[in-house]
Each structure stands twice: as C-alpha cells, then as structure tokens.
XYZ file of C-alpha atoms in Angstrom:
780
model
C 159.527 235.344 338.329
C 156.419 233.610 340.323
C 157.164 230.301 340.790
C 153.680 229.137 341.118
C 152.970 230.181 337.458
C 151.358 227.508 334.969
C 154.036 226.956 333.121
C 152.787 223.456 331.584
C 154.166 221.597 330.468
C 157.384 222.449 332.359
C 156.576 220.826 335.898
C 157.050 223.352 338.595
C 160.253 221.824 339.774
C 161.924 222.284 336.689
C 160.543 225.881 336.845
C 161.655 226.566 340.361
C 165.267 225.200 339.136
C 165.553 226.883 336.027
C 165.412 229.897 338.139
C 167.888 229.164 340.927
C 171.363 230.423 341.497
C 172.867 227.578 341.640
C 174.417 226.028 337.898
C 174.037 222.624 339.376
C 170.322 222.879 339.709
C 169.505 224.580 336.623
C 171.617 221.642 335.126
C 169.338 219.193 336.576
C 166.445 221.006 335.365
C 167.786 221.046 331.503
C 168.271 217.340 331.947
C 164.452 216.934 332.582
C 163.210 219.190 329.994
C 165.971 217.238 327.146
C 163.757 214.228 328.773
C 160.490 215.793 328.332
C 161.484 217.234 324.831
C 162.486 213.845 323.729
C 158.998 212.255 324.401
C 157.573 215.192 322.188
C 159.593 214.111 319.334
C 158.755 210.564 319.553
C 154.964 211.477 319.973
C 155.784 213.809 316.785
C 153.925 216.635 318.960
C 155.561 219.788 317.357
C 153.141 222.234 318.902
C 154.145 221.189 322.776
C 157.782 221.354 321.433
C 157.195 224.869 320.085
C 155.250 225.603 323.016
C 158.464 224.626 325.395
C 160.856 226.578 323.321
C 158.850 229.549 323.459
C 158.585 229.513 327.233
C 162.171 229.134 327.660
C 162.495 231.989 325.145
C 160.072 234.433 326.731
C 159.886 233.693 329.994
C 163.439 232.649 330.897
C 166.081 233.580 328.154
C 164.478 237.252 327.820
C 163.581 237.511 331.442
C 164.723 240.498 333.761
C 166.106 238.394 336.094
C 169.913 236.896 335.432
C 169.063 233.710 337.252
C 166.308 233.215 334.999
C 168.248 234.302 331.562
C 170.699 231.600 332.672
C 168.285 228.799 333.239
C 166.550 229.448 330.153
C 170.006 229.524 327.809
C 171.013 226.019 329.661
C 166.950 224.852 328.504
C 167.248 225.998 324.870
C 170.566 224.058 324.336
C 168.844 220.860 326.247
C 166.249 221.315 323.738
C 168.686 221.376 321.042
C 170.077 218.373 322.020
C 166.733 216.561 322.418
C 165.794 217.646 319.169
C 169.007 216.237 317.369
C 168.522 215.936 313.730
C 165.001 217.740 313.961
C 166.463 220.838 315.579
C 166.989 222.640 312.086
C 163.074 222.811 312.209
C 163.207 225.202 315.183
C 166.835 226.864 314.534
C 165.355 230.614 314.534
C 163.334 229.888 317.924
C 166.378 228.783 319.178
C 169.064 230.883 318.010
C 167.023 234.429 318.292
C 166.903 234.389 322.074
C 170.352 233.161 322.818
C 172.131 235.897 320.358
C 170.182 238.307 322.617
C 172.135 237.461 325.475
C 175.265 237.829 323.493
C 174.573 241.837 324.265
C 174.278 241.332 328.246
C 175.915 243.779 330.383
C 177.015 240.523 332.820
C 179.883 238.711 331.581
C 179.169 235.262 332.965
C 175.701 235.546 331.094
C 177.631 236.067 327.963
C 179.710 233.151 328.249
C 176.607 230.930 328.812
C 174.998 232.160 325.863
C 178.081 231.116 323.887
C 178.060 227.833 325.374
C 174.523 227.159 324.657
C 174.802 228.280 321.211
C 178.014 225.956 320.708
C 175.456 223.026 321.912
C 172.706 224.273 319.201
C 175.277 224.533 316.602
C 176.842 221.526 317.362
C 173.607 219.579 316.883
C 172.234 221.429 313.859
C 175.465 221.304 312.108
C 174.735 222.376 308.247
C 171.139 223.443 308.912
C 172.768 226.661 310.686
C 174.008 227.655 307.351
C 170.565 229.911 306.603
C 171.051 231.665 309.581
C 175.102 232.101 309.390
C 174.923 235.627 308.992
C 173.154 236.612 312.483
C 175.584 234.121 313.867
C 178.788 235.676 312.418
C 177.392 239.027 313.568
C 176.907 237.964 316.910
C 180.536 236.359 316.633
C 182.130 239.019 315.452
C 180.886 241.216 318.535
C 182.063 238.690 320.821
C 185.524 238.468 318.933
C 186.385 241.746 320.713
C 184.893 241.006 324.098
C 186.713 242.115 327.073
C 186.456 239.227 329.266
C 188.893 236.527 328.371
C 186.467 233.395 329.336
C 183.791 235.113 326.588
C 186.574 235.411 324.146
C 187.742 231.611 324.900
C 183.664 230.781 324.332
C 183.671 232.875 321.235
C 186.711 230.936 319.786
C 185.289 227.574 319.973
C 182.021 228.511 318.685
C 183.833 230.495 315.494
C 186.194 226.976 315.234
C 182.817 224.998 314.838
C 181.240 227.407 312.542
C 184.284 227.399 310.215
C 184.488 223.451 310.271
C 180.494 223.765 309.441
C 181.355 225.939 306.285
C 184.461 224.119 305.173
C 182.555 220.955 304.971
C 179.193 222.186 303.502
C 179.055 223.295 300.031
C 175.616 225.219 300.609
C 177.258 228.341 302.069
C 175.408 231.803 300.637
C 178.705 233.982 300.021
C 176.132 236.673 298.047
C 174.274 237.112 301.238
C 176.998 236.951 303.355
C 179.395 239.823 301.420
C 177.651 242.564 302.554
C 177.858 241.817 306.122
C 181.687 240.793 305.478
C 182.186 244.370 303.691
C 180.453 246.505 306.507
C 182.203 244.108 309.231
C 185.841 244.535 307.758
C 186.239 248.135 308.319
C 186.213 247.615 312.281
C 189.211 249.009 314.062
C 188.962 246.673 316.733
C 192.273 244.275 316.782
C 190.047 241.579 317.980
C 186.994 241.971 315.143
C 189.720 242.274 312.648
C 191.466 239.273 313.581
C 188.404 237.249 313.585
C 187.167 238.821 309.809
C 190.741 238.072 308.358
C 190.536 234.339 309.838
C 187.338 234.117 308.039
C 188.256 235.501 304.883
C 191.447 232.970 304.888
C 189.033 230.039 305.703
C 186.414 231.135 302.848
C 189.548 231.197 300.468
C 190.593 227.852 301.018
C 186.832 226.335 300.302
C 187.359 225.459 296.492
C 183.552 225.749 296.381
C 183.352 229.252 297.306
C 184.739 231.607 294.796
C 185.615 234.842 297.163
C 187.613 236.472 294.386
C 184.397 237.336 292.572
C 183.503 239.719 295.299
C 187.120 240.743 296.054
C 186.422 244.574 294.741
C 183.846 244.464 297.785
C 186.512 244.037 300.351
C 189.926 245.077 298.957
C 189.952 248.624 300.412
C 189.272 247.016 303.887
C 192.084 244.399 303.512
C 194.344 247.281 302.726
C 193.047 249.113 306.058
C 193.480 246.027 308.111
C 196.786 245.757 306.774
C 197.794 248.913 308.620
C 196.968 247.565 311.903
C 199.600 247.784 314.993
C 199.101 244.185 315.593
C 202.017 242.492 313.968
C 199.897 239.065 314.076
C 197.065 240.812 312.086
C 199.401 242.623 309.651
C 201.122 239.099 308.771
C 197.512 237.411 308.620
C 196.297 240.041 306.490
C 199.385 239.552 304.504
C 198.728 235.843 303.557
C 195.278 236.777 302.731
C 196.116 239.459 300.167
C 199.179 236.917 299.147
C 196.557 233.894 298.372
C 194.350 236.526 296.277
C 196.783 237.575 294.384
C 197.949 234.150 293.570
C 194.477 233.470 292.517
C 194.428 236.322 290.580
C 197.565 235.197 288.307
C 196.231 232.085 288.204
C 192.409 233.344 286.760
C 193.158 236.810 285.377
C 189.920 236.232 282.905
C 187.993 235.755 285.851
C 189.356 239.291 287.570
C 187.392 242.518 287.804
C 190.173 244.802 287.224
C 188.499 247.994 286.709
C 186.343 247.665 289.470
C 189.886 247.249 291.815
C 191.886 249.976 290.008
C 191.037 253.025 291.967
C 191.408 251.080 295.156
C 195.033 250.205 294.720
C 195.657 253.926 293.300
C 194.626 255.027 296.789
C 196.558 252.523 298.878
C 199.925 253.272 296.442
C 199.778 256.529 298.067
C 199.495 255.342 301.954
C 201.900 256.404 304.720
C 202.594 253.297 305.817
C 205.281 251.272 303.942
C 203.653 247.801 304.028
C 200.719 249.158 302.630
C 202.166 251.089 300.042
C 204.270 248.391 299.273
C 201.539 245.890 299.280
C 199.535 248.213 296.642
C 202.316 248.903 294.421
C 203.095 245.257 293.792
C 199.206 244.608 292.987
C 199.376 247.521 290.632
C 202.393 245.850 289.114
C 200.560 242.669 288.385
C 197.603 244.450 287.436
C 198.974 246.387 284.635
C 201.056 243.175 283.292
C 197.966 241.291 283.676
C 195.154 243.713 282.169
C 197.010 245.624 280.169
C 195.446 248.321 278.375
C 191.948 247.942 280.679
C 194.269 249.845 283.043
C 194.666 252.661 280.691
C 191.618 254.425 281.744
C 193.400 255.075 285.320
C 196.446 256.014 284.137
C 196.362 259.540 285.581
C 195.546 258.307 289.039
C 198.213 255.475 288.871
C 200.853 258.017 287.937
C 199.789 260.380 290.728
C 200.417 257.179 292.915
C 203.523 256.269 291.083
C 205.706 259.181 290.036
C 206.562 260.353 293.679
C 207.800 257.054 294.753
C 210.478 256.927 291.862
C 212.426 259.390 293.813
C 212.545 257.319 297.511
C 216.087 257.034 298.771
C 217.413 253.555 300.112
C 215.301 253.693 303.058
C 212.104 252.664 300.687
C 214.050 250.699 297.909
C 211.628 248.081 297.500
C 208.912 250.695 296.901
C 210.977 252.648 294.428
C 211.836 249.683 292.290
C 208.024 248.100 292.005
C 207.037 251.801 290.911
C 209.591 251.950 288.140
C 208.260 249.152 286.978
C 204.681 250.073 286.888
C 205.801 253.476 285.599
C 207.609 251.669 282.520
C 204.461 249.300 282.336
C 201.883 251.522 281.880
C 204.044 254.126 279.616
C 204.151 250.826 277.246
C 200.579 250.491 277.263
C 200.350 253.767 274.880
C 200.613 252.985 271.438
C 200.865 255.075 268.029
C 197.100 253.707 267.102
C 195.954 255.415 269.846
C 196.753 258.974 267.893
C 194.483 257.797 265.038
C 191.672 256.966 266.814
C 188.631 259.593 267.020
C 188.035 259.962 270.936
C 183.914 259.648 270.587
C 184.014 256.593 268.081
C 186.793 254.247 269.019
C 185.559 251.316 271.101
C 187.266 247.564 272.169
C 186.040 244.856 273.863
C 187.954 244.788 277.254
C 188.247 241.793 279.118
C 186.847 242.807 282.330
C 183.634 242.300 283.362
C 182.765 245.683 285.339
C 179.524 246.048 287.383
C 178.038 249.423 286.280
C 175.547 248.917 288.921
C 178.203 248.241 292.005
C 180.210 251.216 292.905
C 183.704 250.958 294.514
C 183.843 249.506 297.779
C 184.572 253.326 299.833
C 183.617 256.661 298.691
C 187.317 257.318 299.187
C 188.074 255.434 295.857
C 186.791 258.362 294.006
C 189.325 260.842 295.286
C 192.986 261.460 294.941
C 192.690 262.079 291.439
C 191.924 258.134 290.732
C 188.936 258.593 288.782
C 190.129 259.407 285.274
C 188.160 258.044 282.541
C 190.835 257.786 279.432
C 191.143 254.710 277.675
C 192.531 252.677 274.481
C 191.998 251.320 271.449
C 193.334 248.036 270.821
C 194.499 245.669 273.280
C 198.137 245.218 272.615
C 198.613 242.130 275.235
C 196.877 239.077 273.740
C 197.378 237.160 277.041
C 195.441 239.339 279.112
C 192.174 238.105 279.594
C 189.478 236.614 277.504
C 185.934 238.241 277.398
C 184.159 237.131 280.199
C 180.745 239.115 279.478
C 179.170 240.059 276.286
C 179.255 243.819 277.869
C 181.369 245.900 275.673
C 182.930 248.933 277.007
C 183.949 252.474 274.746
C 187.513 253.031 276.007
C 189.400 255.889 274.155
C 192.673 257.668 275.391
C 191.837 261.115 276.818
C 195.282 262.648 277.505
C 193.643 265.500 279.510
C 193.934 263.831 283.021
C 197.577 262.392 282.259
C 198.930 265.582 280.972
C 197.415 267.262 283.950
C 199.202 265.050 286.470
C 202.452 265.451 284.744
C 202.227 269.378 284.558
C 201.171 269.375 288.073
C 204.275 267.186 289.157
C 206.394 269.511 286.917
C 205.185 272.949 288.900
C 206.001 270.998 292.102
C 209.317 272.185 293.121
C 209.611 269.860 295.854
C 209.715 266.541 294.031
C 212.880 264.798 293.544
C 215.005 264.623 290.302
C 213.887 260.910 289.526
C 210.347 261.890 288.930
C 210.970 265.051 287.382
C 212.954 262.562 284.520
C 210.126 260.329 284.800
C 207.788 263.222 284.160
C 209.959 264.488 280.994
C 209.975 260.585 279.815
C 206.231 260.289 279.864
C 205.957 263.529 277.757
C 208.344 262.423 275.292
C 206.679 259.457 274.909
C 203.394 260.857 274.373
C 204.722 263.088 271.750
C 206.307 260.384 270.025
C 203.252 257.713 270.518
C 200.262 260.580 270.322
C 201.710 263.787 268.309
C 198.334 265.100 267.351
C 196.395 264.802 270.340
C 199.697 266.103 272.194
C 199.812 269.508 270.584
C 196.502 270.081 271.710
C 198.335 270.555 275.062
C 201.300 271.904 274.161
C 200.540 275.727 274.725
C 199.663 274.890 278.373
C 203.177 272.717 278.870
C 205.454 274.967 277.246
C 205.782 277.788 279.779
C 206.758 274.910 282.627
C 209.361 273.113 280.382
C 210.807 276.380 279.309
C 211.179 276.844 283.437
C 212.515 273.345 283.861
C 215.577 274.440 281.761
C 216.527 276.192 285.035
C 216.520 272.741 286.914
C 219.729 271.914 289.107
C 219.963 268.698 287.349
C 221.898 268.145 284.253
C 219.757 264.865 283.318
C 216.741 267.249 284.015
C 217.855 269.372 281.933
C 218.367 266.945 278.944
C 215.565 264.986 279.209
C 213.587 268.603 278.959
C 215.361 269.487 275.756
C 214.452 266.241 274.463
C 210.884 267.108 274.783
C 211.402 270.434 273.693
C 213.150 269.262 270.555
C 210.155 267.142 269.790
C 207.816 269.562 270.017
C 209.763 272.052 267.897
C 210.499 269.122 265.053
C 207.590 267.185 265.161
C 205.271 267.576 261.700
C 202.021 267.184 264.154
C 203.043 270.949 265.293
C 203.009 272.659 261.890
C 200.258 275.192 261.921
C 199.215 277.100 258.806
C 199.859 281.017 258.833
C 202.110 280.658 262.027
C 204.413 283.844 261.945
C 207.018 284.287 264.554
C 205.140 287.278 265.943
C 202.575 285.374 267.174
C 204.598 283.336 268.931
C 206.483 286.186 270.663
C 203.974 287.165 272.652
C 205.227 288.963 275.505
C 204.827 288.243 279.347
C 204.302 291.525 281.608
C 206.170 289.083 284.445
C 209.435 288.290 282.124
C 212.199 290.225 280.460
C 210.709 290.780 276.896
C 212.392 290.313 273.805
C 211.561 292.598 271.471
C 210.994 291.057 268.119
C 208.395 293.148 265.780
C 207.221 291.501 262.849
C 209.298 290.719 260.188
C 209.466 292.521 257.053
C 211.664 292.803 254.305
C 214.634 295.226 255.522
C 216.506 291.710 255.928
C 216.303 289.593 252.525
C 219.071 286.740 253.659
C 217.022 286.067 256.987
C 213.451 286.640 255.811
C 210.683 284.045 256.647
C 211.492 281.565 254.389
C 215.633 281.506 256.134
C 214.871 279.086 258.618
C 214.030 276.773 255.335
C 216.555 277.756 253.370
C 218.832 274.518 253.335
C 217.089 271.598 251.357
C 219.065 269.367 252.966
C 217.911 270.067 256.687
C 214.480 268.979 258.285
C 212.107 272.119 258.324
C 211.158 273.134 261.710
C 207.592 273.480 262.734
C 205.630 276.361 263.768
C 206.784 275.728 267.323
C 210.553 275.994 266.234
C 210.820 279.768 265.877
C 208.519 280.154 269.133
C 211.250 277.983 271.234
C 213.792 279.795 270.461
C 212.220 283.398 271.001
C 211.114 281.932 274.514
C 214.700 280.401 275.002
C 216.509 283.743 274.455
C 214.178 285.417 276.721
C 214.840 283.395 279.320
C 218.213 283.970 278.999
C 217.744 287.431 278.886
C 215.760 287.160 282.278
C 218.235 284.774 284.049
C 221.589 285.799 283.082
C 223.081 282.967 285.724
C 221.308 280.622 283.608
C 222.801 281.785 280.268
C 226.604 282.102 282.231
C 226.007 278.435 283.682
C 224.229 276.426 281.427
C 223.664 278.328 278.190
C 226.294 276.923 276.286
C 225.324 273.285 277.756
C 221.887 274.164 276.383
C 222.362 275.163 273.040
C 224.938 272.608 272.554
C 222.613 269.567 273.122
C 219.756 271.460 271.099
C 222.116 271.426 268.514
C 222.660 267.524 268.468
C 218.398 267.331 268.876
C 217.808 269.713 266.289
C 219.545 271.052 262.894
C 222.265 273.167 264.274
C 222.058 275.572 261.076
C 218.399 276.157 262.008
C 219.358 277.135 265.592
C 221.986 279.520 264.715
C 220.236 281.041 261.852
C 216.864 281.749 264.020
C 218.530 282.967 266.881
C 220.788 285.455 264.876
C 217.417 286.308 263.257
C 215.866 287.139 266.563
C 218.904 288.970 268.050
C 219.234 291.198 265.190
C 216.045 293.159 266.605
C 216.625 292.459 269.960
C 216.864 296.297 271.919
C 218.955 295.131 275.306
C 221.912 295.605 273.409
C 224.136 294.481 276.151
C 222.413 291.058 276.427
C 222.573 291.297 272.497
C 226.316 291.361 272.754
C 226.766 288.885 275.564
C 224.360 286.130 273.635
C 226.596 286.834 270.780
C 229.946 286.172 272.406
C 227.791 282.835 273.557
C 227.030 281.858 270.554
C 230.254 282.451 268.562
C 232.270 280.230 271.125
C 229.885 277.838 270.753
C 230.322 277.910 266.989
C 233.885 277.974 267.288
C 234.859 275.643 269.900
C 232.049 272.922 269.995
C 232.629 269.167 268.268
C 228.951 269.216 267.881
C 229.063 271.977 265.071
C 232.129 270.423 263.091
C 229.917 270.078 260.224
C 228.335 273.846 260.313
C 232.177 275.154 260.525
C 232.941 273.398 257.340
C 229.588 274.320 255.844
C 230.556 278.014 256.753
C 234.333 277.992 255.951
C 233.944 277.272 252.390
C 230.793 279.596 251.723
C 230.583 277.460 248.466
C 226.661 277.264 248.400
C 224.102 280.007 248.513
C 222.584 278.593 251.502
C 225.941 278.807 253.412
C 226.101 282.493 252.179
C 222.735 283.043 253.581
C 223.805 281.729 257.106
C 226.837 283.724 256.900
C 225.132 287.202 256.069
C 222.338 285.991 259.076
C 224.843 285.499 261.011
C 227.146 288.637 260.433
C 224.669 290.918 261.226
C 223.678 290.048 264.563
C 227.499 289.132 265.430
C 228.068 292.864 264.892
C 226.938 293.242 268.350
C 230.527 292.255 269.439
C 233.084 293.502 267.128
C 235.764 290.848 267.984
C 233.202 288.150 267.559
C 232.659 289.802 264.043
C 236.404 289.432 263.130
C 236.397 285.803 264.485
C 233.357 284.959 262.080
C 235.318 286.793 259.005
C 238.180 284.293 259.880
C 236.202 281.063 260.508
C 234.888 282.272 256.887
C 237.898 283.085 255.228
C 236.654 286.496 254.718
C 239.867 288.128 255.480
C 239.982 291.508 253.442
C 236.776 292.330 255.206
C 238.294 291.116 258.143
C 240.968 293.533 258.068
C 238.648 296.414 256.836
C 236.708 295.701 260.442
C 239.734 295.615 262.369
C 240.313 299.241 260.690
C 237.551 300.495 261.956
C 238.247 299.158 265.539
C 240.122 302.482 266.167
C 236.939 304.527 265.968
C 235.364 302.310 268.833
C 235.881 302.558 272.498
C 238.529 300.252 273.174
C 237.555 298.922 276.565
C 239.252 296.512 279.082
C 236.434 293.999 278.178
C 237.145 294.803 274.291
C 240.894 293.725 274.972
C 240.056 290.751 277.132
C 238.122 289.609 273.922
C 240.794 290.244 271.329
C 243.157 288.152 273.824
C 240.938 285.566 273.988
C 240.362 285.424 270.093
C 244.534 285.379 269.991
C 244.769 282.374 271.989
C 241.765 280.968 269.819
C 243.835 281.098 266.536
C 246.203 279.244 268.223
C 243.612 276.327 268.607
C 243.090 273.302 266.237
C 239.859 274.651 264.579
C 242.293 277.272 263.113
C 244.552 274.776 261.488
C 243.928 275.928 258.073
C 244.390 279.605 259.127
C 247.731 278.990 260.387
C 248.756 277.048 257.228
C 247.406 279.804 254.902
C 250.134 282.335 256.272
C 252.510 280.607 254.292
C 250.602 281.431 251.170
C 251.577 285.313 251.543
C 251.182 286.470 248.073
C 247.550 285.036 248.055
C 246.557 285.909 251.814
C 248.114 289.673 252.150
C 244.831 290.782 254.194
C 245.008 287.515 256.626
C 248.354 288.815 257.302
C 247.341 292.677 257.794
C 244.217 291.944 259.805
C 246.480 289.602 262.489
C 248.916 292.503 262.291
C 245.676 294.941 262.991
C 245.006 292.782 266.322
C 248.966 292.722 266.913
C 248.746 296.634 267.471
C 245.501 296.650 269.241
C 247.137 294.908 271.837
C 249.230 295.855 274.695
C 252.595 294.077 275.616
C 250.761 291.157 277.001
C 251.320 287.396 276.773
C 248.698 287.482 273.706
C 250.962 290.027 272.595
C 253.918 288.059 272.631
C 251.844 284.476 271.195
C 250.736 286.392 268.052
C 253.931 288.382 267.727
C 256.101 285.144 267.621
C 253.485 283.827 265.347
C 253.703 286.582 262.480
C 257.686 286.210 262.743
C 257.169 282.699 261.532
C 255.303 284.110 258.156
C 257.924 283.418 255.501
C 259.148 285.826 252.974
C 257.086 285.876 250.197
C 260.192 286.124 247.529
C 261.180 282.587 248.752
C 258.020 281.169 248.587
C 257.660 281.737 244.699
C 256.839 278.760 242.397
C 255.641 278.083 239.055
C 252.588 277.409 240.306
C 251.934 280.571 242.191
C 249.938 282.118 239.264
C 247.886 278.918 238.919
C 247.445 278.677 242.834
C 246.437 282.744 243.017
C 243.700 282.023 240.748
C 242.671 278.848 242.471
C 242.458 280.477 245.917
C 239.965 282.986 245.089
C 236.345 282.070 246.036
C 234.171 283.465 243.228
C 231.069 282.254 244.853
C 231.257 284.666 247.288
C 231.673 287.909 245.590
C 228.045 287.551 245.469
C 227.812 289.051 249.212
C 227.510 292.867 249.424
C 230.404 293.331 252.183
C 230.041 297.221 251.869
C 226.552 296.909 253.091
C 227.548 294.637 255.565
C 230.240 297.126 256.939
C 227.585 299.873 256.930
C 225.643 297.366 259.119
C 228.457 296.825 261.460
C 228.924 300.920 261.662
C 225.302 301.272 262.485
C 224.907 298.547 265.210
C 227.995 299.604 267.038
C 226.766 303.412 266.861
C 223.908 302.310 268.755
C 225.987 300.219 271.315
C 228.299 303.675 271.786
C 224.928 305.445 272.386
C 223.832 303.035 275.112
C 226.958 302.801 276.637
C 227.034 306.565 277.176
C 223.326 306.627 278.213
C 224.174 303.954 280.965
C 227.348 305.653 282.217
C 225.416 308.744 282.742
C 222.656 307.535 284.670
C 225.767 305.636 286.832
C 227.260 308.825 287.036
C 230.338 306.820 287.009
C 232.369 306.666 283.750
C 232.865 303.058 282.443
C 236.856 302.767 282.769
C 238.622 302.993 279.839
C 242.079 302.390 278.376
C 243.860 305.160 276.423
C 246.164 303.724 273.697
C-alpha cells in the first residue's frame, strides 16, 4: 500500500504504523484510531465513523498484504471499543471483514481475526445476536482449525458467545436451525464437539424450546454418537439423554411421527451404542405415543425382530427390543378389524408438519416408511391434541405381513426372532382375523415349511398359527371344496386327492362336521390337512422325527376327531401306497398311545353314537393300508369277530419281516394299560370267544420269539369257561352285545380290506421287479 496515499481522516503516521510488521507499532496506531473514533462519537459524526470503518475494511483488512490485514483487524477492534454501546449500529461493517480473515492461509492472521472478533463481540454483547448465524458459521470452521493457537482463540470467542446467548431472550432459534441442521453432519471431531456443546447450551436455556426442532437434528445427533472419540460420544449421550427427559416431561409437544423413521434407521445401526440408544428411544416413543406409532410398525419390526436373537454380548439391546416388540403388539386391538380402511379416522396427538420432510433422505429407506394406521387411541395418557389438524390413520396390514413373511423366509435369523414372528402372526389372526385372512394364501406355504424347523418351540408356535387359521370363523368361505385346497405344486410330491364323490358315504363332504359336539372347521382346515400330509410325503425324515409330535400338538389345538377323520379321508385316495401305510401306522400309534387322545379312544371303544360309528368306518377304510393297524383298530373298538375275520385273511397276504415286526409291536401294546379292558374281557370267555380266537390267531402268526412267549403266557391265564358259569351269565350275555354296531356293514369292510391289500401286493411286486431284487420274505 502506498503510505503517501490520502486516507483521511487517518493520519499518514497512523497509516504507516498499521502497515508495519511489528505488532507494537500496529497497536500504537490502533490506540490513535480509538481516540479518533471517540471524538467522532462525541460529535455524533456517523459519516466519518463509517468512513473510518470502510477504510480499515477495504484498504487494510481485505488487503493483499498480510501486515496490512493485521493492521486492519486491530483497527476494527479499536473502532468497536471506541464505539461502545453504539457499536451495534455498525456491526455488519465491523464483523464481515473480520470473518473473511477466518479463511486466511496464515494461521497468525486467523488468530488475530479471532482476537479482533472477540473484542467486537465483547463490546456489542446482545447486539451481535442478529448476526449470530454468520458468527456461528465462522466459529464452526475455526473449531476444526489445525493450529492450536487459533483453536484456543476460537474457544474463548465461543464461550463469550454462549454467555451472550444464555443471558439473552432475543435468540432467533428459527433462523438458526437450518444452519445447525447443515453443520451437524460434519465428520470433523472438533466441529462435532463444537456442535454438541452448542446443543447442550441451547437445551439449558429455559426460553429456548429446542424440542420443537428435534426432528431436524435427531439424525445428525445419532451420527455423532458413533464418533471415534469417547469424549464426543459421551457429550452426545448427555445431549440425547436431556432430550429424552424433556420428551417424557412434555409428550404433548413432541412430534413423534416425524422422528419415528429416524429411530427405525438407527435401531439397525452396526454400532452398539447407537443401536441401544435408538432402541431405548423407540421403547419410550411406543409407550408415550401409543397408537401414533402404528403407521411405522413395519419399519419398527424390521429393526426390532433381528435383535431378539442377540446373544449375551448384546443382552441390553435384546431386552429393550423385546419390550418394544411387546408394547407394539399391544397396540393392535380388535376394533382395527372392524374399521373400514378408507373411512375411519382418529385425531392423533401428534403435530406433524406435512411441509417439512424428515431430516435426511435415508429416513425413507430400510422399509421404514410404511403408512399403516389405527383407529381408537388405546392409551389415554398418550398426548393431548396440540393441533387442529386431523390425520387419517388406518391399520394396513400389508407392510407388517410383508416384514413378518420376509423374516420367516430368512433362514439365517435366530430362533427367538422366528418365535416372535409367529407370535405376531398369531396375535394378528386373533385381533384382526378378517383382514389377516386376505394374506393367508401367501403365508400358508412358509408356515408349512416352518414345520421343518429345528426348534420344537418354533414348531409349537407355528402349529398355533396354523390351528388358528384352520379353526377361525373368519376363514370360512362359501363353496370351498377340498379339491380347491389341494392345488398341486410341481416342485413337491403331490397327494393325489380327487374330487369327493359318493363312493364313501361315511366320509362324504359332511364327514368333518359329523359331530354336533365338535366345532366346525373352516375352509382352510381341509387344505391344512392335505398340505400337512403332502409335506410328510415329501419329507419322510420330518414324518419320522416330528410327525407324531406335530399331530399330537394339533390334537390339543384342534378337534382330534376332525383331524383323524380328515386325514383318513385324504389317505384313502393316496396313490403312494407305501407312504399311506407308513402314515396310517403313525396315526394308529398316536391314537393308541397318546394321552391327548384319551377322549377319542373312549368314543371309539363303545361305538354307541352314529358319529363314533361314522368315524370308525372312515378310519377303517384308510387303516386297511396296514393290516396290523386294522386289527388293532378292531381291538380298540371291541370288534373282535371282525378282528378274527381279518387275521384269517392274513394267510393270503405276503408275510414279511416288517409285517411280523408290527405284529410283535401289537402284542407288546396289548400288554399296555390302554388295553386293560381287553385283557379283563378274557375272563368272560363265553361272551368273547372271537377275542380269544383273534389272539390265538396272532399267536399262530408269530415265530417262537419273546412276543410269542408273552402272548402265550397271557392266553394260558384264560380261565376254563365252565368254571366261569354264573346265574347271571345269560343276562350278561345279552347286555354285552352292542346292537348299535350292527348298523356297520362288516362284509363290505372286509371286501374293502381285500381290495386295498391287493393293490399293495401289486405295487410291491412292481417295485421288486424294478429293483431286480426280491423282497426278503419269511416262509412259514
């Protein structure tokens, strides 16, 4: 700069001193400027004051020469000191050139700029608040400055500015929030520390309600929570903790809906601290906002369900996620099933602003923006209405069911997550059956596949869901036949179940509803039975390891008579005869041994009612796939003459090792408590001759084995009939007969047995011929 240039009212000596490289000389010049400006203030000469500031700004602070810039900065600070309380009138002209120097490449110059601005702000105090945003913007840059002196100077200025904001009630929070929202996404540690420190200060000011603008900065706060610095993470934890306390105190003023998706995203974070904190917030939101959170259910479930399978290393997250899951489930109520999705609305206690979107675009990802809603507010203590705005909210299950279905298909998820998914499905079928049955066709295949799960607990919950589907009145459809339910799949072994016709009157279309004392199953019941048998057919290991367990549990959940009736009806038409025989053997073992079927066994034992005789005929026709199980069914129903007639026909059958093994098992079963009544009937020789003949027939079939010895010893205990004569024998004889069972056509049943066994013989011969290795036989 040309020192001789006229820069009046500054004296040439002052101009030279301001351009000097020595700080002391520049300081002397600043004192002269201060003195000059004081005179102008006394004279109220505003034009000269503005002229001095303009010269210091344009000719010095913004000069190309570094020493001139330093002189300009100290000169502007001197002007501010001289102006005193009047400096507020000139703050824009004083501050702007100083802030420009914040970007200077020379660290010493940036430090002097800090020092100058400190002096300007210290004098102006509250008058600087209209310029707060530009000051904050400049300070946020200096907070990350690499030079320690500059950083130290900026911290002094920062503390001063915080003091001014704290003591003032004129802070423009609305104008500041956009800047805060922008700066909060900085990745620099020092900048983050600076941001958090300011949020903590603003939270502590009673007159500043930062909670109203929390949706704008919440996402950024969670991002900062993942910082590598422990100090910054701790500061951020404190800030979030303070916000959460405020939310609990004033839930009515909280914009829950605008922050729900932000929490959904961070509940899925890889960082444990972020995930735990977000999950804790989600727990509080669900409990405080209640049904306001239901539109975000699919996103919440996407975040929460995987956490339920965490191990002890993430025990805290797992526990909080479990509370979230349970609380959310309770928000679904039966009234949701009665509301028309297009017409029902409620006034929610939230105040979302439709014009302001969620802070970050990421909030629209991760399956979080599911707009499903609810009807009645179940939690009266949620929030009060803070706006006249009414929001239509309905329970749209599409998103929820999609998430649940997706988790069931994911084979990598843990057991507890699968159990939770099944609990959700069961809960939805109980609370909103009408709406849920719209999704049943898409859910049915995966629910059947889940029966192959490794966990017994998962299978139990899966059976509960399937049983609810099969028995719920909401699943009843008109004109639904079994043939419609048995749609074959190319990828699976198919059960060949043709359309029902009149060939079996005892197990016709009304067979499932034959007992007035049992509940009528809906349209999905028969479909379930067909597909369950199809699964057993395609997965023989499932039948061997879990078949009995699954059927026994279903007998507890559904009506046992309906289950056996329908399975027998389906197996009667099964073309895979080997599977039919295996399945009949499994069902028979369950029928004879399971405590769950005690009532059904008693019903069959007497055959006193048309329903029980109907069931016997239905079971018999399918049981014919396995000769020995057919005999055991006759023993159970006390049809001893027919059992004897069947055993007589065994001489015409191929007696294989498997056949003899089943006879052996039947002998063992006769010695069990279930057949106590049968053994006691051996005392009444006169009235039960065919029982004794049938047992002798089994004895003649057996080789000299342990079972032979067991049955032989039992028959040796049969008393001499002459010793058992009594005066009441004739009366007992007449009372022991069951005229009701005479309505059963046993001749036709025997013919059916012969027909089924002929098919089995033909199939075995075909199989043996294909394998070119005859089946091992025992020649008697």
